[in-house]
PDB file of C-alpha atoms in Angstrom:
ATOM      1  CA  UNK A   5     -10.518  -3.562   7.089  1.00 40.00           C
ATOM      2  CA  UNK A   6      -9.568  -0.885   9.453  1.00 39.00           C
ATOM      3  CA  UNK A   7      -7.528   1.131   6.903  1.00 39.00           C
ATOM      4  CA  UNK A   8     -10.159   1.039   4.489  1.00 38.00           C
ATOM      5  CA  UNK A   9     -12.898   2.161   7.143  1.00 35.00           C
ATOM      6  CA  UNK A  10     -10.487   5.069   8.315  1.00 34.00           C
ATOM      7  CA  UNK A  11      -9.654   6.203   4.496  1.00 36.00           C
ATOM      8  CA  UNK A  12     -13.456   5.975   3.699  1.00 35.00           C
ATOM      9  CA  UNK A  13     -14.484   7.945   7.210  1.00 35.00           C
ATOM     10  CA  UNK A  14     -12.133  10.630   6.250  1.00 38.00           C
ATOM     11  CA  UNK A  15     -12.929  11.181   2.827  1.00 38.00           C
ATOM     12  CA  UNK A  16     -16.581  11.354   3.734  1.00 35.00           C
ATOM     13  CA  UNK A  17     -16.060  13.544   6.672  1.00 34.00           C
ATOM     14  CA  UNK A  18     -13.322  16.149   5.575  1.00 36.00           C
ATOM     15  CA  UNK A  19     -13.381  16.012   1.622  1.00 35.00           C
ATOM     16  CA  UNK A  20     -15.564  14.967  -1.302  1.00 32.00           C
ATOM     17  CA  UNK A  21     -14.139  14.788  -4.643  1.00 32.00           C
ATOM     18  CA  UNK A  22     -15.060  13.661  -7.870  1.00 30.00           C
ATOM     19  CA  UNK A  23     -18.906  13.816  -7.289  1.00 30.00           C
ATOM     20  CA  UNK A  24     -20.204  12.864 -10.673  1.00 30.00           C
ATOM     21  CA  UNK A  25     -23.380  14.190 -12.103  1.00 29.00           C
ATOM     22  CA  UNK A  26     -23.121  18.058 -11.004  1.00 32.00           C
ATOM     23  CA  UNK A  27     -23.440  20.746 -13.542  1.00 33.00           C
ATOM     24  CA  UNK A  28     -20.183  21.947 -14.634  1.00 30.00           C
ATOM     25  CA  UNK A  29     -21.100  25.674 -14.592  1.00 31.00           C
ATOM     26  CA  UNK A  30     -22.131  25.551 -11.085  1.00 30.00           C
ATOM     27  CA  UNK A  31     -19.276  27.143  -9.233  1.00 29.00           C
ATOM     28  CA  UNK A  32     -19.490  28.478  -5.915  1.00 31.00           C
ATOM     29  CA  UNK A  33     -16.738  30.389  -4.016  1.00 31.00           C
ATOM     30  CA  UNK A  34     -15.121  28.714  -1.291  1.00 37.00           C
ATOM     31  CA  UNK A  35     -16.737  30.695   1.377  1.00 40.00           C
ATOM     32  CA  UNK A  36     -20.117  28.891   0.649  1.00 41.00           C
ATOM     33  CA  UNK A  37     -18.805  25.512   0.744  1.00 42.00           C
ATOM     34  CA  UNK A  38     -17.674  25.611  -2.912  1.00 40.00           C
ATOM     35  CA  UNK A  39     -17.904  22.917  -5.685  1.00 38.00           C
ATOM     36  CA  UNK A  40     -15.368  24.118  -7.876  1.00 37.00           C
ATOM     37  CA  UNK A  41     -12.832  27.188  -7.266  1.00 39.00           C
ATOM     38  CA  UNK A  42     -11.657  28.081 -10.487  1.00 40.00           C
ATOM     39  CA  UNK A  43     -10.517  31.196  -9.187  1.00 44.00           C
ATOM     40  CA  UNK A  44      -8.641  29.989  -5.977  1.00 41.00           C
ATOM     41  CA  UNK A  45      -5.731  28.397  -7.276  1.00 47.00           C
ATOM     42  CA  UNK A  46      -3.054  29.814 -10.000  1.00 53.00           C
ATOM     43  CA  UNK A  47      -2.349  28.233 -13.220  1.00 67.00           C
ATOM     44  CA  UNK A  48      -0.237  25.115 -13.051  1.00 71.00           C
ATOM     45  CA  UNK A  49       2.639  25.143 -15.649  1.00 80.00           C
ATOM     46  CA  UNK A  50       2.889  21.904 -17.655  1.00 81.00           C
ATOM     47  CA  UNK A  51       6.131  20.859 -15.568  1.00 85.00           C
ATOM     48  CA  UNK A  52       4.253  21.375 -12.294  1.00 83.00           C
ATOM     49  CA  UNK A  53       1.181  19.452 -13.657  1.00 82.00           C
ATOM     50  CA  UNK A  54       3.630  16.623 -14.532  1.00 86.00           C
ATOM     51  CA  UNK A  55       5.387  16.697 -11.229  1.00 88.00           C
ATOM     52  CA  UNK A  56       1.940  16.964  -9.422  1.00 87.00           C
ATOM     53  CA  UNK A  57       0.768  14.188 -11.325  1.00 88.00           C
ATOM     54  CA  UNK A  58       3.697  11.978 -10.727  1.00 91.00           C
ATOM     55  CA  UNK A  59       3.413  12.646  -7.012  1.00 92.00           C
ATOM     56  CA  UNK A  60      -0.369  11.334  -6.955  1.00 91.00           C
ATOM     57  CA  UNK A  61       0.446   8.448  -9.086  1.00 92.00           C
ATOM     58  CA  UNK A  62       3.134   7.371  -6.739  1.00 95.00           C
ATOM     59  CA  UNK A  63       1.181   7.910  -3.766  1.00 94.00           C
ATOM     60  CA  UNK A  64      -1.821   6.079  -5.070  1.00 92.00           C
ATOM     61  CA  UNK A  65       0.328   3.122  -6.268  1.00 93.00           C
ATOM     62  CA  UNK A  66       1.558   2.972  -2.663  1.00 95.00           C
ATOM     63  CA  UNK A  67      -1.857   3.378  -1.172  1.00 93.00           C
ATOM     64  CA  UNK A  68      -3.237   0.473  -3.622  1.00 91.00           C
ATOM     65  CA  UNK A  69      -0.285  -1.885  -2.508  1.00 91.00           C
ATOM     66  CA  UNK A  70      -1.102  -1.087   1.193  1.00 91.00           C
ATOM     67  CA  UNK A  71      -4.782  -1.572   0.731  1.00 90.00           C
ATOM     68  CA  UNK A  72      -4.344  -4.846  -1.395  1.00 88.00           C
ATOM     69  CA  UNK A  73      -1.852  -6.389   0.907  1.00 88.00           C
ATOM     70  CA  UNK A  74      -4.493  -5.643   3.923  1.00 86.00           C
ATOM     71  CA  UNK A  75      -7.725  -6.397   2.016  1.00 77.00           C
ATOM     72  CA  UNK A  76      -6.808  -8.830  -0.669  1.00 76.00           C
ATOM     73  CA  UNK A  77      -9.269  -8.847  -3.875  1.00 77.00           C
ATOM     74  CA  UNK A  78     -10.317  -5.967  -5.842  1.00 81.00           C
ATOM     75  CA  UNK A  79      -9.814  -2.523  -4.401  1.00 81.00           C
ATOM     76  CA  UNK A  80     -10.922   0.666  -5.757  1.00 82.00           C
ATOM     77  CA  UNK A  81      -9.732   4.127  -4.931  1.00 84.00           C
ATOM     78  CA  UNK A  82      -9.362   7.670  -5.846  1.00 86.00           C
ATOM     79  CA  UNK A  83      -5.798   8.548  -5.475  1.00 87.00           C
ATOM     80  CA  UNK A  84      -6.181  12.329  -6.289  1.00 84.00           C
ATOM     81  CA  UNK A  85      -8.979  12.216  -3.447  1.00 85.00           C
ATOM     82  CA  UNK A  86      -7.161  10.699  -0.994  1.00 90.00           C
ATOM     83  CA  UNK A  87      -4.141  12.777  -1.810  1.00 90.00           C
ATOM     84  CA  UNK A  88      -5.946  16.011  -1.618  1.00 87.00           C
ATOM     85  CA  UNK A  89      -7.563  15.205   1.796  1.00 88.00           C
ATOM     86  CA  UNK A  90      -4.045  14.321   3.148  1.00 91.00           C
ATOM     87  CA  UNK A  91      -2.529  17.286   1.508  1.00 91.00           C
ATOM     88  CA  UNK A  92      -5.285  19.531   3.127  1.00 91.00           C
ATOM     89  CA  UNK A  93      -4.191  17.803   6.694  1.00 91.00           C
ATOM     90  CA  UNK A  94      -0.660  17.752   5.809  1.00 92.00           C
ATOM     91  CA  UNK A  95      -0.753  21.731   5.755  1.00 91.00           C
ATOM     92  CA  UNK A  96      -1.577  21.963   9.097  1.00 91.00           C
ATOM     93  CA  UNK A  97       1.338  19.561  10.327  1.00 91.00           C
ATOM     94  CA  UNK A  98       4.629  20.551  11.620  1.00 92.00           C
ATOM     95  CA  UNK A  99       8.013  18.915  12.573  1.00 93.00           C
ATOM     96  CA  UNK A 100       8.417  15.155  12.145  1.00 95.00           C
ATOM     97  CA  UNK A 101       4.475  14.725  11.233  1.00 95.00           C
ATOM     98  CA  UNK A 102       4.992  17.265   8.393  1.00 92.00           C
ATOM     99  CA  UNK A 103       8.285  15.500   6.914  1.00 93.00           C
ATOM    100  CA  UNK A 104       6.839  12.176   7.277  1.00 95.00           C
ATOM    101  CA  UNK A 105       3.280  13.288   5.400  1.00 94.00           C
ATOM    102  CA  UNK A 106       5.327  14.844   2.872  1.00 92.00           C
ATOM    103  CA  UNK A 107       7.434  11.562   2.091  1.00 94.00           C
ATOM    104  CA  UNK A 108       4.048   9.540   2.187  1.00 94.00           C
ATOM    105  CA  UNK A 109       2.517  12.163  -0.379  1.00 93.00           C
ATOM    106  CA  UNK A 110       5.647  12.401  -2.487  1.00 92.00           C
ATOM    107  CA  UNK A 111       5.747  16.283  -1.946  1.00 90.00           C
ATOM    108  CA  UNK A 112       8.828  18.494  -1.400  1.00 86.00           C
ATOM    109  CA  UNK A 113       6.857  20.246   1.456  1.00 85.00           C
ATOM    110  CA  UNK A 114       3.254  20.079   3.015  1.00 84.00           C
ATOM    111  CA  UNK A 115       2.378  23.591   1.662  1.00 86.00           C
ATOM    112  CA  UNK A 116       2.783  22.400  -2.024  1.00 82.00           C
ATOM    113  CA  UNK A 117      -0.377  23.562  -3.506  1.00 78.00           C
ATOM    114  CA  UNK A 118       0.347  21.728  -6.975  1.00 79.00           C
ATOM    115  CA  UNK A 119      -1.967  18.895  -6.055  1.00 76.00           C
ATOM    116  CA  UNK A 120      -4.832  21.515  -5.714  1.00 79.00           C
ATOM    117  CA  UNK A 121      -3.939  22.951  -8.969  1.00 79.00           C
ATOM    118  CA  UNK A 122      -3.857  19.635 -10.573  1.00 79.00           C
ATOM    119  CA  UNK A 123      -7.051  18.921  -9.117  1.00 77.00           C
ATOM    120  CA  UNK A 124      -8.731  22.319 -10.635  1.00 77.00           C
ATOM    121  CA  UNK A 125      -7.279  21.394 -13.860  1.00 78.00           C
ATOM    122  CA  UNK A 126      -9.158  18.043 -13.802  1.00 77.00           C
ATOM    123  CA  UNK A 127     -12.305  20.060 -12.846  1.00 78.00           C
ATOM    124  CA  UNK A 128     -11.968  22.417 -15.692  1.00 78.00           C
ATOM    125  CA  UNK A 129     -12.275  19.624 -18.344  1.00 76.00           C
ATOM    126  CA  UNK A 130     -15.191  19.658 -20.680  1.00 81.00           C
ATOM    127  CA  UNK A 131     -14.672  15.666 -21.412  1.00 81.00           C
ATOM    128  CA  UNK A 132     -15.986  15.122 -17.784  1.00 76.00           C
ATOM    129  CA  UNK A 133     -17.880  16.581 -14.919  1.00 76.00           C
ATOM    130  CA  UNK A 134     -16.090  16.632 -11.639  1.00 77.00           C
ATOM    131  CA  UNK A 135     -17.359  18.302  -8.704  1.00 75.00           C
ATOM    132  CA  UNK A 136     -15.186  19.043  -5.809  1.00 80.00           C
ATOM    133  CA  UNK A 137     -16.410  19.841  -2.435  1.00 84.00           C
ATOM    134  CA  UNK A 138     -13.408  20.132   0.405  1.00 88.00           C
ATOM    135  CA  UNK A 139     -14.491  21.028   4.099  1.00 90.00           C
ATOM    136  CA  UNK A 140     -12.804  20.595   7.429  1.00 90.00           C
ATOM    137  CA  UNK A 141     -14.429  20.200  10.818  1.00 92.00           C
ATOM    138  CA  UNK A 142     -12.624  20.873  14.201  1.00 92.00           C
ATOM    139  CA  UNK A 143     -14.243  20.326  17.510  1.00 95.00           C
ATOM    140  CA  UNK A 144     -15.380  23.173  19.241  1.00 95.00           C
ATOM    141  CA  UNK A 145     -12.919  24.753  21.460  1.00 94.00           C
ATOM    142  CA  UNK A 146     -10.207  23.546  18.880  1.00 92.00           C
ATOM    143  CA  UNK A 147     -10.204  26.384  16.241  1.00 89.00           C
ATOM    144  CA  UNK A 148      -7.946  26.395  13.196  1.00 91.00           C
ATOM    145  CA  UNK A 149      -5.067  28.549  12.862  1.00 92.00           C
ATOM    146  CA  UNK A 150      -5.676  31.470  10.643  1.00 93.00           C
ATOM    147  CA  UNK A 151      -2.508  31.059   8.350  1.00 92.00           C
ATOM    148  CA  UNK A 152      -3.811  27.250   7.870  1.00 92.00           C
ATOM    149  CA  UNK A 153      -7.237  28.279   7.141  1.00 92.00           C
ATOM    150  CA  UNK A 154      -6.024  30.591   4.534  1.00 91.00           C
ATOM    151  CA  UNK A 155      -3.970  28.014   2.794  1.00 90.00           C
ATOM    152  CA  UNK A 156      -6.609  25.420   2.720  1.00 90.00           C
ATOM    153  CA  UNK A 157      -9.252  28.026   1.449  1.00 90.00           C
ATOM    154  CA  UNK A 158      -6.817  29.548  -1.304  1.00 87.00           C
ATOM    155  CA  UNK A 159      -5.532  26.307  -2.441  1.00 86.00           C
ATOM    156  CA  UNK A 160      -8.178  23.987  -2.038  1.00 86.00           C
ATOM    157  CA  UNK A 161     -11.370  26.009  -2.025  1.00 87.00           C
ATOM    158  CA  UNK A 162     -12.157  24.366   1.591  1.00 90.00           C
ATOM    159  CA  UNK A 163     -14.621  25.518   4.245  1.00 89.00           C
ATOM    160  CA  UNK A 164     -13.693  25.385   7.659  1.00 89.00           C
ATOM    161  CA  UNK A 165     -16.405  24.789  10.695  1.00 91.00           C
ATOM    162  CA  UNK A 166     -16.117  24.397  14.327  1.00 93.00           C
ATOM    163  CA  UNK A 167     -18.765  22.029  16.001  1.00 95.00           C
ATOM    164  CA  UNK A 168     -19.188  19.384  18.621  1.00 96.00           C
ATOM    165  CA  UNK A 169     -18.059  16.346  16.860  1.00 95.00           C
ATOM    166  CA  UNK A 170     -19.328  13.869  19.284  1.00 94.00           C
ATOM    167  CA  UNK A 171     -23.060  15.224  18.672  1.00 96.00           C
ATOM    168  CA  UNK A 172     -25.254  13.361  16.588  1.00 96.00           C
ATOM    169  CA  UNK A 173     -26.351  16.935  15.301  1.00 96.00           C
ATOM    170  CA  UNK A 174     -23.010  17.709  14.184  1.00 96.00           C
ATOM    171  CA  UNK A 175     -23.021  14.222  12.248  1.00 95.00           C
ATOM    172  CA  UNK A 176     -26.310  15.080  10.621  1.00 95.00           C
ATOM    173  CA  UNK A 177     -24.983  18.338   9.373  1.00 95.00           C
ATOM    174  CA  UNK A 178     -21.962  16.888   7.863  1.00 94.00           C
ATOM    175  CA  UNK A 179     -24.079  14.302   6.353  1.00 94.00           C
ATOM    176  CA  UNK A 180     -26.566  16.882   4.710  1.00 94.00           C
ATOM    177  CA  UNK A 181     -23.384  18.681   3.483  1.00 92.00           C
ATOM    178  CA  UNK A 182     -22.190  15.854   1.925  1.00 90.00           C
ATOM    179  CA  UNK A 183     -25.672  14.647   0.169  1.00 91.00           C
ATOM    180  CA  UNK A 184     -26.161  18.198  -1.048  1.00 92.00           C
ATOM    181  CA  UNK A 185     -22.714  18.387  -2.767  1.00 88.00           C
ATOM    182  CA  UNK A 186     -22.944  14.974  -4.212  1.00 86.00           C
ATOM    183  CA  UNK A 187     -26.522  15.256  -5.351  1.00 87.00           C
ATOM    184  CA  UNK A 188     -27.595  12.631  -2.910  1.00 89.00           C
ATOM    185  CA  UNK A 189     -24.829   9.880  -4.242  1.00 86.00           C
ATOM    186  CA  UNK A 190     -23.428   9.685  -0.717  1.00 85.00           C
ATOM    187  CA  UNK A 191     -25.974  10.180   1.940  1.00 82.00           C
ATOM    188  CA  UNK A 192     -24.057   9.439   5.117  1.00 80.00           C
TER     189      UNK A 192
END
């Protein structure tokens, strides 16, 4: 139960992916909390797309196995969502933590932007509407490093905010951000 709660909380608070129902032509820039970021991430070669998909799939199977072992029964996840969230977090890691996160994500290094490019490829489809909104919040007084911000903004189209994370007002602000970008499908 704890793993599922942590994964769900991380997804809701830090990143939302695949919020169905958005208009596919509504593209915002990363600076204003973007839905998609078609111009942010470079083109993905077929070989890189295949490698990124393999990494996400391997991670997804690992995640599913871990959740099934803990929860039993049926478990539904979005491996691409969780992998994207963790890739954004991993990009700020260093040392042993970065190595472990790369291993868990089946990536060569934590600054691998192929999963972001794969996500962009998925959002560019005319067959299905996928809306992406990535955001990071740091506690007031714990700012993000500029090179990290540049990477997550450029690769993932993420916004970054500093706010008092223990305050209800901040939770309400995050909930409003989430509700707006999921067209009300996730309210809190």
